[in-house]
Amino acid sequence: MSLIAVTNVTTSGTSTPVQVLVLLTLITVLPGVLFALTGFTRILIVLGFVRNALGTPTTPPNQILVGIAFFLTLFVMAPTFRQIEKQAVKPYMNHSISQKVALERAGEPLRTFMFKQTRTSDLALFVDLAHGKRPRTRADVPSHVLIPAFIISELKTAFQIGFLIYLPFLIIDMVVASTLTSMGMMMLPPALISLPFKILLFVLVDGWHLVIQSLVNSFHG
């Protein structure tokens, strides 16, 4: 949306080379913004946990997981993106606000999203590390403090979800290993036997449905 806004402001008074420079800068920065300021990190890590818990480290491939995480991120962030478009992009394209005001308005919905997903303890940690004054309201929290706190919270949430995903598959591995040991079949790798049982369990409980549902709901909890 920001790219569309930049390419449509040919009459805003800035020269074409400057607009091209801004456009190229946005193209470079946007992937990092997607990774850091949205739910992409949580979604991708959880999907990686699912793949490793199943015991299929190459299936689905990395490209597929990244694609799934990308479109799930768009789905989760759709309300936030709509607010940004309404509050910042459209007024800027209509030349009713300046670029500075548009950036400030675009940041407000993102900050609201990040505050909802950030733990108070993580936010307090980075406030202390920044050696700044204790904020009284959310508006007093600078973005350079909020963003790393949000990232740490996302990592913690992703690993919590991943741990819960691992448990049933770990139980299957333990049962298979114990059974093979009791039968004296110690030379047979337990993972070779447990893999089809884990895949069967995942299919029977409609695992992808449950994982995606839990992921999306975790952003609204």
C-alpha positions as a printed Julia matrix, in Angstrom:
221×3 Matrix{Float64}:
  0.0     0.0     0.0
  2.88    2.37    0.77
  4.39    1.57   -2.6
  1.14    2.48   -4.32
  1.04    5.74   -2.42
  4.58    6.65   -3.46
  4.04    5.86   -7.13
  0.89    7.95   -7.29
  2.23   11.22   -5.91
  3.86   12.56   -9.07
  2.31   15.95   -8.45
  3.37   16.27   -4.82
  6.31   18.51   -5.66
  9.15   16.0    -5.31
 11.36   15.18   -8.28
 11.22   11.86  -10.08
 14.72   10.71   -8.99
 13.78   11.31   -5.36
 10.57    9.31   -5.79
 12.52    6.44   -7.39
 15.0     6.52   -4.49
 12.18    6.4    -1.94
 10.52    3.57   -3.87
 13.71    1.49   -3.94
 14.25    2.16   -0.24
 10.74    0.96    0.58
 11.24   -2.19   -1.48
 14.39   -2.93    0.54
 12.85   -2.18    3.93
  9.43   -3.79    3.5
 10.58   -7.43    3.96
 12.22   -6.49    7.25
  9.09   -4.64    8.34
  6.99   -7.68    7.44
  9.19   -9.96    9.53
  9.57   -7.67   12.54
  6.31   -5.79   12.93
  3.72   -8.46   12.07
  2.82  -11.98   13.14
  5.07  -13.54   10.5
  7.74  -14.58   13.01
  5.31  -16.45   15.26
  3.56  -18.19   12.39
  6.74  -19.34   10.65
  8.34  -20.65   13.85
  5.22  -22.61   14.81
  5.0   -24.15   11.35
  8.65  -25.15   11.67
  7.88  -26.81   15.01
  5.05  -28.77   13.38
  7.35  -30.04   10.67
 10.08  -31.06   13.11
  7.59  -32.69   15.5
  6.3   -34.85   12.67
  9.84  -35.96   11.94
  9.78  -34.74    8.34
 12.5   -32.05    8.27
 12.17  -31.42    4.53
  8.41  -31.78    4.11
  6.81  -29.33    3.6
  9.79  -27.53    2.01
 10.98  -24.2     3.37
  9.47  -22.32    0.42
  6.05  -23.76    1.16
  6.25  -22.89    4.85
  7.31  -19.34    4.07
  4.47  -18.99    1.56
  1.91  -20.3     4.07
  3.29  -18.0     6.76
  3.17  -15.02    4.39
 -0.47  -15.41    3.43
 -1.51  -16.23    6.98
  0.23  -13.03    8.03
 -1.77  -11.08    5.46
 -4.94  -12.67    6.82
 -4.11  -11.88   10.44
 -2.93   -8.36    9.67
 -5.8    -7.5     7.3
 -7.71   -5.35    9.86
 -4.51   -3.44   10.67
 -3.68   -2.92    7.0
 -7.2    -1.65    6.34
 -6.79    0.91    9.1
 -3.47    2.03    7.65
 -5.04    2.39    4.21
 -7.98    4.38    5.59
 -6.04    6.64    7.95
 -2.8     7.18    6.05
 -2.61    5.87    2.49
 -5.84    7.27    1.03
 -5.47   10.76    2.57
 -1.86   10.88    1.38
 -2.84    9.84   -2.15
 -5.5    12.56   -2.12
 -2.81   15.08   -1.05
 -4.8    16.0     2.06
 -1.93   15.19    4.47
  1.85   15.42    4.28
  4.23   12.48    4.1
  5.27   12.97    7.72
  1.68   12.9     8.95
  0.96    9.84    6.78
  3.88    7.95    8.32
  2.73    8.86   11.83
 -0.81    7.72   11.1
  0.41    4.51    9.48
  2.41    3.71   12.58
 -0.53    4.0    14.98
 -2.39    0.81   13.89
  0.89   -1.15   13.86
  1.74    0.06   17.37
 -1.74   -0.91   18.56
 -1.28   -4.41   17.13
  2.14   -4.77   18.71
  0.95   -3.57   22.11
 -1.78   -6.24   22.1
  0.77   -8.99   21.46
  3.55   -7.7    23.74
  3.9    -8.91   27.3
  4.22   -6.28   30.0
  7.34   -7.96   31.38
  9.08   -7.81   27.98
  8.12   -4.18   27.54
  9.37   -3.35   31.03
 12.67   -5.08   30.22
 13.43   -2.87   27.24
 12.21    0.26   29.03
 14.78   -0.49   31.73
 17.49   -1.29   29.17
 16.8     2.02   27.42
 17.33    3.88   30.73
 14.4     6.09   29.93
 11.64    7.49   32.03
  8.87    5.12   33.02
  6.05    5.66   30.47
  2.65    6.56   31.85
  0.69    5.77   28.68
  1.27    3.75   25.54
  1.94    6.95   23.64
  4.98    7.52   25.87
  6.58    4.23   24.75
  8.93    4.94   21.82
  8.87    2.59   18.86
 12.53    1.62   19.27
 11.54    0.17   22.68
  8.24   -1.37   21.59
  9.58   -3.23   18.54
 12.22   -5.41   20.27
  9.8    -6.1    23.14
  7.22   -7.23   20.58
  9.75   -9.5    18.85
 10.78  -11.15   22.12
  7.13  -11.71   23.03
  6.48  -13.26   19.63
  9.4   -15.65   20.05
  8.21  -16.69   23.51
  4.64  -17.25   22.31
  5.85  -19.24   19.3
  7.98  -21.53   21.47
  5.11  -22.06   23.91
  2.81  -23.13   21.09
  5.6   -25.28   19.63
  6.1   -27.05   22.96
  2.41  -27.97   23.14
  2.58  -29.26   19.56
  5.61  -31.4    20.34
  4.1   -33.19   23.35
  1.77  -35.73   21.62
  4.44  -36.63   19.06
  7.03  -37.01   21.83
  4.72  -39.46   23.59
  4.44  -41.53   20.41
  8.25  -41.6    20.09
  8.62  -42.72   23.72
  6.0   -45.47   23.36
  7.58  -46.79   20.17
 11.08  -46.67   21.67
  9.93  -48.5    24.81
  8.15  -51.15   22.75
 11.17  -51.78   20.54
 13.44  -52.0    23.6
 11.16  -54.49   25.33
 11.12  -56.61   22.16
 14.91  -56.56   21.95
 14.89  -54.69   18.65
 17.47  -52.12   19.73
 19.13  -51.83   16.33
 15.93  -50.63   14.65
 15.66  -46.8    14.72
 12.51  -45.8    16.67
 11.97  -42.8    14.39
 11.55  -45.13   11.43
  8.63  -46.87   13.14
  7.05  -43.85   14.83
  6.98  -41.67   11.7
  3.95  -43.31   10.03
  2.08  -43.34   13.36
  2.73  -39.61   13.85
  1.61  -38.81   10.33
 -1.5   -40.96   10.81
 -2.34  -39.2    14.09
 -1.83  -35.79   12.47
 -4.13  -36.67    9.58
 -6.84  -38.23   11.77
 -7.13  -35.17   14.03
 -6.97  -32.81   11.03
 -3.73  -31.37   12.33
 -3.28  -28.51    9.88
 -6.78  -27.27   10.65
 -6.07  -27.28   14.38
 -2.66  -25.65   14.03
 -3.88  -22.84   11.78
 -6.95  -22.26   13.95
 -4.82  -22.07   17.09
 -2.34  -19.73   15.4
 -4.99  -17.28   14.21
 -6.82  -17.37   17.53
 -3.58  -16.7    19.4
 -3.53  -13.2    17.89
 -7.01  -12.47   19.22
 -6.53  -13.85   22.71
